[in-house]
Coordinates of C-alpha atoms and ligand atoms in Angstrom, one line a residue:
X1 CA 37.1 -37.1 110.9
X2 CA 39.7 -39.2 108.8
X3 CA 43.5 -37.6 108.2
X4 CA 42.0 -37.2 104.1
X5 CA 39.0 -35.0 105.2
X6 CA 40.7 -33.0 107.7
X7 CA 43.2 -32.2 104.9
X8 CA 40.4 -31.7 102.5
X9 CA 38.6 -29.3 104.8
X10 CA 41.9 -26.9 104.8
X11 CA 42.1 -26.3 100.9
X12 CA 40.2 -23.8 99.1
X13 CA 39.2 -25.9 96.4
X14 CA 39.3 -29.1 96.2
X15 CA 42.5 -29.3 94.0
X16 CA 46.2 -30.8 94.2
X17 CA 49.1 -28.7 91.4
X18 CA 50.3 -32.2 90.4
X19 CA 54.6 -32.6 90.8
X20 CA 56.6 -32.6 87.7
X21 CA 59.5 -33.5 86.7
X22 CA 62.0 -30.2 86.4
X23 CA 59.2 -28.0 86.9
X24 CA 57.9 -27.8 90.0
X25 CA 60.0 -26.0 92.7
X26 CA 59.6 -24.5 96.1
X27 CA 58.7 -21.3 94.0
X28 CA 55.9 -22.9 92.2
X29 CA 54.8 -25.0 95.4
X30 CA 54.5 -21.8 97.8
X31 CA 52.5 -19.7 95.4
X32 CA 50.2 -22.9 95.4
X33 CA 49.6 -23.8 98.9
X34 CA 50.1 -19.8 99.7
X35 CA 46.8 -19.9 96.7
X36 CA 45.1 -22.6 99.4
X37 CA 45.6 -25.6 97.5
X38 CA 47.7 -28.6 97.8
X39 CA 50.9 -27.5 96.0
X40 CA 53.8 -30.6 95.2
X41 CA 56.7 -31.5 94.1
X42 CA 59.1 -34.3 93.1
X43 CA 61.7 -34.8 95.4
X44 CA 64.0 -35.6 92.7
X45 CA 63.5 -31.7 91.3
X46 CA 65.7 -30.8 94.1
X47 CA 69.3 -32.0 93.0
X48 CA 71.2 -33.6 96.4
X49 CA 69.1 -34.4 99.5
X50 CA 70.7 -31.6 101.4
X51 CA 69.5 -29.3 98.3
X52 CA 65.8 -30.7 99.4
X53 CA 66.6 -30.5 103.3
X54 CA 67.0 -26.8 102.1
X55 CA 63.7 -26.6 99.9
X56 CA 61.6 -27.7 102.4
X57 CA 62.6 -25.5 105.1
X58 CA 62.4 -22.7 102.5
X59 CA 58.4 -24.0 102.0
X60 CA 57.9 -24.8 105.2
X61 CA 58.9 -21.5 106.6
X62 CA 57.1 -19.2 103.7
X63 CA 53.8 -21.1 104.9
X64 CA 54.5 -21.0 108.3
X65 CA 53.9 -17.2 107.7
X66 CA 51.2 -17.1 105.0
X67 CA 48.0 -17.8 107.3
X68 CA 45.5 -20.0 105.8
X69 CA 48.3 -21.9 103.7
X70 CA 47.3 -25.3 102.6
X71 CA 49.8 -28.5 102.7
X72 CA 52.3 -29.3 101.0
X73 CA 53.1 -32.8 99.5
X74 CA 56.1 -34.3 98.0
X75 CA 56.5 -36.9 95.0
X76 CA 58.8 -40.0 95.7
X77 CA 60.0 -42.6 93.0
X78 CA 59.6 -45.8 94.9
X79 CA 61.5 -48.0 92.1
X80 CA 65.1 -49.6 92.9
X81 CA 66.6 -47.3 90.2
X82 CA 65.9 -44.3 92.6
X83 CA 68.8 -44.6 94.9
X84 CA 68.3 -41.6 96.8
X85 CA 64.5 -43.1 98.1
X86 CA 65.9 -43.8 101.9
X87 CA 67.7 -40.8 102.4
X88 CA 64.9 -38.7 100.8
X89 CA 62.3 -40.5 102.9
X90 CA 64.1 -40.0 106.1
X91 CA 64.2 -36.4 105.4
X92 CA 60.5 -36.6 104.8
X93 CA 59.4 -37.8 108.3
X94 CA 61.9 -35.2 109.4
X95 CA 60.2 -32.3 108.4
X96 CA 56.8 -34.1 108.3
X97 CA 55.3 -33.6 105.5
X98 CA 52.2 -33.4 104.9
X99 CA 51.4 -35.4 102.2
X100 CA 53.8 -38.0 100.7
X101 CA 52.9 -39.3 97.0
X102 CA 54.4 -42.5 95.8
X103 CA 54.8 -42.9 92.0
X104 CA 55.6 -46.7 90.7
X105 CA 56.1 -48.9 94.4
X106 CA 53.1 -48.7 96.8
X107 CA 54.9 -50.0 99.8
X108 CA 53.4 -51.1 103.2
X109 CA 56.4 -49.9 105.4
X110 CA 56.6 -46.2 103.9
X111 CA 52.9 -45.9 104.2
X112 CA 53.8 -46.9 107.9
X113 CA 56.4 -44.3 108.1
X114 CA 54.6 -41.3 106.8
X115 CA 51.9 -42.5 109.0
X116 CA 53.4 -42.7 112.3
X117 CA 53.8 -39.1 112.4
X118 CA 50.9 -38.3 111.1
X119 CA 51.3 -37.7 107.7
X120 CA 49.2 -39.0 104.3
X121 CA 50.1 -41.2 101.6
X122 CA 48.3 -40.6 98.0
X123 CA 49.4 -43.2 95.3
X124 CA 49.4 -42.3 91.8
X125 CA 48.7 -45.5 89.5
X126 CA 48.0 -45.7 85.3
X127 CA 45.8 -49.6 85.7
X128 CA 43.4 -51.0 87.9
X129 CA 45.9 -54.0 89.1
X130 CA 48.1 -50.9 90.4
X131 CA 44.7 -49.5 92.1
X132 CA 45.1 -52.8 94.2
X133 CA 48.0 -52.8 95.3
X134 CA 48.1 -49.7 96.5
X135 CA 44.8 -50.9 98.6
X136 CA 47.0 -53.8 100.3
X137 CA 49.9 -51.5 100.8
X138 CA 47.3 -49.4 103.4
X139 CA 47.8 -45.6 101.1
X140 CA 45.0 -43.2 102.1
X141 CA 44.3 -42.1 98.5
X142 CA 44.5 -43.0 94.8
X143 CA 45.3 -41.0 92.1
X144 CA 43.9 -42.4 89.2
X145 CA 46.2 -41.3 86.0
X146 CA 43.7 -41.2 83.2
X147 CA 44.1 -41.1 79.3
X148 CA 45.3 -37.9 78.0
X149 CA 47.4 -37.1 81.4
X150 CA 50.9 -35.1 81.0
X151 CA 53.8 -37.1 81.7
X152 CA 53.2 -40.9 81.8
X153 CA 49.8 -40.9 81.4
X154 CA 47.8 -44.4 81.6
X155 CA 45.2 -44.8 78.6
X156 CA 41.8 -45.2 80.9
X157 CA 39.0 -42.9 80.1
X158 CA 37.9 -41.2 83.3
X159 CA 34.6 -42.8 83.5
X160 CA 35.9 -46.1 83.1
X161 CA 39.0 -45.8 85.4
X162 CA 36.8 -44.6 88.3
X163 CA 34.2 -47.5 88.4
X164 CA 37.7 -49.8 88.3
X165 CA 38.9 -48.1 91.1
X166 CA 35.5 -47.7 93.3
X167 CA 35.5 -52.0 92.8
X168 CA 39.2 -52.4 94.4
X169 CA 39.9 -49.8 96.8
X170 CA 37.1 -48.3 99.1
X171 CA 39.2 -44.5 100.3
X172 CA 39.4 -41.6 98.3
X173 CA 39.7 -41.1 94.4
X174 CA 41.5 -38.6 92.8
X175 CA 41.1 -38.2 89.4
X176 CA 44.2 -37.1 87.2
X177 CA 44.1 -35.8 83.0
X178 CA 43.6 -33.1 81.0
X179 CA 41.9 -31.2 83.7
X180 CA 42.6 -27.6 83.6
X181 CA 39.8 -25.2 84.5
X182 CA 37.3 -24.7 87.4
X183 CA 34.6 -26.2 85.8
X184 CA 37.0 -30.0 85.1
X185 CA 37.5 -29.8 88.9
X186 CA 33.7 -29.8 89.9
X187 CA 33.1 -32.4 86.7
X188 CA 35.3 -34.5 88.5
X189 CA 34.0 -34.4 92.1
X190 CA 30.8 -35.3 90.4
X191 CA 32.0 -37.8 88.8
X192 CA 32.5 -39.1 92.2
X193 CA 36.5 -38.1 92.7
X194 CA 37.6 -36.0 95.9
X195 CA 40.1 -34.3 94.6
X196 CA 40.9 -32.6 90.9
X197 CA 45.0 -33.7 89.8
X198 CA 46.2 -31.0 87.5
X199 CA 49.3 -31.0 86.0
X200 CA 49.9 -29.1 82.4
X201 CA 47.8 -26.1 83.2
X202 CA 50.6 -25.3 86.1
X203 CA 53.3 -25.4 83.6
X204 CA 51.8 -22.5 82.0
X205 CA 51.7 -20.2 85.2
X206 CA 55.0 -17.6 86.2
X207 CA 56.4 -20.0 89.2
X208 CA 56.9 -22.8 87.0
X209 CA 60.6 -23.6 86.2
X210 CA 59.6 -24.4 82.9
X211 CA 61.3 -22.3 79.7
X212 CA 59.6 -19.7 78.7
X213 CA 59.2 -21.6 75.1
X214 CA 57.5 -24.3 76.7
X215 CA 54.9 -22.5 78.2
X216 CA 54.2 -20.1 74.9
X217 CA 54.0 -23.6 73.4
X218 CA 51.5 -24.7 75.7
X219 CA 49.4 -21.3 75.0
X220 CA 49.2 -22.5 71.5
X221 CA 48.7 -25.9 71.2
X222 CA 45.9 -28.1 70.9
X223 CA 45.3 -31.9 71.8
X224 CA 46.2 -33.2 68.2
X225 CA 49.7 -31.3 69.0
X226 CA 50.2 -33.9 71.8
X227 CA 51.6 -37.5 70.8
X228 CA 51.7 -40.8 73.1
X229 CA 54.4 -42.8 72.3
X230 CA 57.5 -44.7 74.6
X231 CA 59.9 -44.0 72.0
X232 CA 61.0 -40.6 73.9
X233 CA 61.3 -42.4 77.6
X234 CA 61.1 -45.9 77.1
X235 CA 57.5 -45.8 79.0
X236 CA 54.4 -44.6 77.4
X237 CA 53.9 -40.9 78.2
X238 CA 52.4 -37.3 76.4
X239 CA 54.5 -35.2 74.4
X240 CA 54.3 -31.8 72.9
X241 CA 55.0 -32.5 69.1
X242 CA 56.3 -28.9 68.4
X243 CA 59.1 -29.7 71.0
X244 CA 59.4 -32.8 69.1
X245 CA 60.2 -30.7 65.7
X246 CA 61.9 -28.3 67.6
X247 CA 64.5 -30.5 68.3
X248 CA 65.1 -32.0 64.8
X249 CA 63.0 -35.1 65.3
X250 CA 59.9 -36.1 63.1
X251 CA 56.6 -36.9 65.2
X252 CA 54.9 -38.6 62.3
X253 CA 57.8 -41.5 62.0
X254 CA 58.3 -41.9 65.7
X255 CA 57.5 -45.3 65.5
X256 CA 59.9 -46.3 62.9
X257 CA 62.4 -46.0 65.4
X258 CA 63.5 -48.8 67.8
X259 CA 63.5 -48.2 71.3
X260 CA 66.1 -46.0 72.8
X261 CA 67.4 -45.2 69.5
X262 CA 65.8 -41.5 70.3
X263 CA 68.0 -41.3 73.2
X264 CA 71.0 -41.7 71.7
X265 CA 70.1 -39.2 68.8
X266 CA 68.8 -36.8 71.4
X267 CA 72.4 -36.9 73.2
X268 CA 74.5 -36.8 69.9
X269 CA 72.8 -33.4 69.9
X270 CA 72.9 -32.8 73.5
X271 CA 69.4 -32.9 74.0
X272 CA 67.4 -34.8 76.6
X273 CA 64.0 -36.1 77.1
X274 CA 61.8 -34.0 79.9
X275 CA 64.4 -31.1 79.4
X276 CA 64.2 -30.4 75.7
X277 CA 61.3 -32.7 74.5
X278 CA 58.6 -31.3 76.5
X279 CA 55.3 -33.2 78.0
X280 CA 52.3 -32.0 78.3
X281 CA 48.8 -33.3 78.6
X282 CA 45.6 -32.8 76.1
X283 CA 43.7 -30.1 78.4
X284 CA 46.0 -27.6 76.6
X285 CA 43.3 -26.4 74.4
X286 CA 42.3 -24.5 77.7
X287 CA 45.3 -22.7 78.3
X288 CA 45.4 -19.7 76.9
X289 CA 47.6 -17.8 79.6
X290 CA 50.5 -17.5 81.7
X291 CA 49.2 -15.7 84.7
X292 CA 50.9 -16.1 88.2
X293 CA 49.0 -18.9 90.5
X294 CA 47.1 -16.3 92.3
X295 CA 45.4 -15.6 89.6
X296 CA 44.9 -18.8 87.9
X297 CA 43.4 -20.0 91.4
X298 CA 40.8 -17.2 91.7
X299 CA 39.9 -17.8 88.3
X300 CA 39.3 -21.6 88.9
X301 CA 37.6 -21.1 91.9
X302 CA 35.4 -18.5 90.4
X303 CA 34.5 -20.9 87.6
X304 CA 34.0 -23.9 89.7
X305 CA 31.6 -21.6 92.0
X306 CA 29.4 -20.4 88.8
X307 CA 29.7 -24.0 87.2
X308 CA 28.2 -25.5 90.6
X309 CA 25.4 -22.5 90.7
X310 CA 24.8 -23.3 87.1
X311 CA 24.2 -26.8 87.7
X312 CA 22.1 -26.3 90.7
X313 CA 19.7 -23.9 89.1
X314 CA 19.1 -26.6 86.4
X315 CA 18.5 -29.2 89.2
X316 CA 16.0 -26.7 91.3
Ligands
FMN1 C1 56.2 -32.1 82.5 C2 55.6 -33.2 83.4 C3 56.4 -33.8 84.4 C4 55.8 -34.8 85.2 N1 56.6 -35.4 86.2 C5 56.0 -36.2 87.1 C6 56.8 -36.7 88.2 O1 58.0 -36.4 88.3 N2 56.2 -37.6 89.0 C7 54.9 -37.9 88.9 O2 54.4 -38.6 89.8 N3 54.1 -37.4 87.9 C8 54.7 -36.6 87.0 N4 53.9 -36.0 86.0 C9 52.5 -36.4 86.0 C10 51.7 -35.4 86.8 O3 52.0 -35.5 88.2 C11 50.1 -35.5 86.6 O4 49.8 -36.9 86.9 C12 49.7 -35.2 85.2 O5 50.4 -34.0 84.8 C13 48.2 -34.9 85.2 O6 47.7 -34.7 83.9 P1 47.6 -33.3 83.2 O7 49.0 -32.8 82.9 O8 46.8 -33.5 82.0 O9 46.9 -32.3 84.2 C14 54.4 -35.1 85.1 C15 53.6 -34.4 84.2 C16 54.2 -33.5 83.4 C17 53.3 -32.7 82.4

């Protein structure tokens, strides 16, 4: 049995709580992999190394005692502007984690690393020449970052991104936007993905560190309430346009604006990207709760189990 299927085989549904930026933290991660399903988080969330030395013993040591815990994995920012990658890798292999997830670099000797003791490497990529790349750099899984995604989304439909990927890399697919109840997770493993990505729908759960604003504003919005544009971070990515309003800026004349110039309104007023102008992907039309992960996993796993039985009584 590969590394992937023996991790698969330990979740209760065949699901990863995507990492985000400023809102996943050890509390959020726990309740998910304590829930049986791959919780994660970016290492970056934590502020100093030594704070994520002390995060992952705190994770490591809640699972140790919840029996039946899945794995965890950790987000690392493989770009030269990410200064803390060596030290935050080295504290990686350290406490061995589980699953590591690359987001822009798919490097050869990391993969190595997180390899040697055993660990997995899933690569998150927006276009199919990112999909090969991560192939020659040896990572066990992709995860393909469709249209419509929360945070820096790509602009792939799902269909279309997975017979890209199938052509260039011959391991595991894991399909990533808008996904947010049971039955998204089983269309995506028909589809042909082996595992479900899901960001947003976390944000609106009790363990996020997320305000409680932003979440409200996730139980109320809609997909035409979420704008793509690189005028908030310089790279192309899904924002909340109420957030956008709520902090004094016009969604409809985004694009008037040149580059950057956002950023230097948003810190006139002390406001900043990610904290106060909030992302979010377009499955939002099917959140309509903030329930504590517990819940939100029993009631995915109950609606991928009657989706499944659904779809094999039409079949039979
Ligand atoms: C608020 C927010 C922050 C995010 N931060 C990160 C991040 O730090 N690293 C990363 O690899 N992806 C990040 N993402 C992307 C998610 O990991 C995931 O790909 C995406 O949320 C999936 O789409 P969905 O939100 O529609 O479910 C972020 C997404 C959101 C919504």
């Amino acid at each position: 049995m590969s590394g992937f299927a023996q991790l698969t085989a330990r979740l209760r549904l065949p699901l990863v709580a995507a990492p985000m930026f400023l809102v996943s933290g050890p509390e959020l991660v726990t309740a998910c992999c304590g829930s049986g399903i791959l919780g994660t988080f970016p290492a970056l969330n934590a502020r100093t190394t030594s704070e994520l030395d002390a995060w992952l013993g705190q994770i490591q040591e809640a699972l140790a005692a919840a029996p039946g815990a899945a794995p965890l994995g950790v987000n690392l920012i493989v770009h030269r502007s990410n200064r803390r990658l060596d030290q935050d890798l080295a504290l990686v292999v350290r406490h061995r984690v589980p699953v590591v997830i690359t987001s822009l670099g798919a490097v050869p000797d990391l993969v190595q690393e997180v390899h040697a003791y055993g660990g997995l490497v899933f690569h998150d990529v927006a276009t199919p020449r990112h999909v090969e790349k991560a192939a020659d750099a040896g990572v066990d899984a992709v995860v393909l970052v469709c249209g419509g995604a929360g945070g820096h989304a790509g602009t792939l439909n799902p269909f279309a991104f997975l017979a890209e990927a199938r052509r260039r890399f011959a391991g595991p697919l894991i399909l990533a936007g808008a996904l947010s109840t049971g039955r998204d997770i089983l269309a995506a493993r028909a589809a042909g993905a082996a595992l479900a990505y899901m960001g947003t729908r976390f944000i609106a759960t009790r363990e996020a560190r997320a305000p409680e604003a932003y979440k409200h504003m996730l139980v109320e919005a809609g997909a035409s309430d979420i704008i793509y544009t690189d005028r908030i971070s310089g790279i192309p990515g899904s924002f909340l346009k109420p957030s956008l309003v709520r902090a004094g800026l016009d969604p409809s004349r985004l694009h008037e604006r040149p580059p950057g110039d956002i950023e230097a309104e948003l810190a006139r007023g002390e406001l900043r990207a990610w904290r106060d102008i909030w992302s979010a992907g377009q499955g939002v039309a099917a959140i309509t709760d903030i329930p504590p992960v517990a819940v939100l996993v029993d009631r995915l796993e109950a609606e991928y189990r009657s989706a499944r039985d659904e779809l094999c009584g039409d079949a039979a």
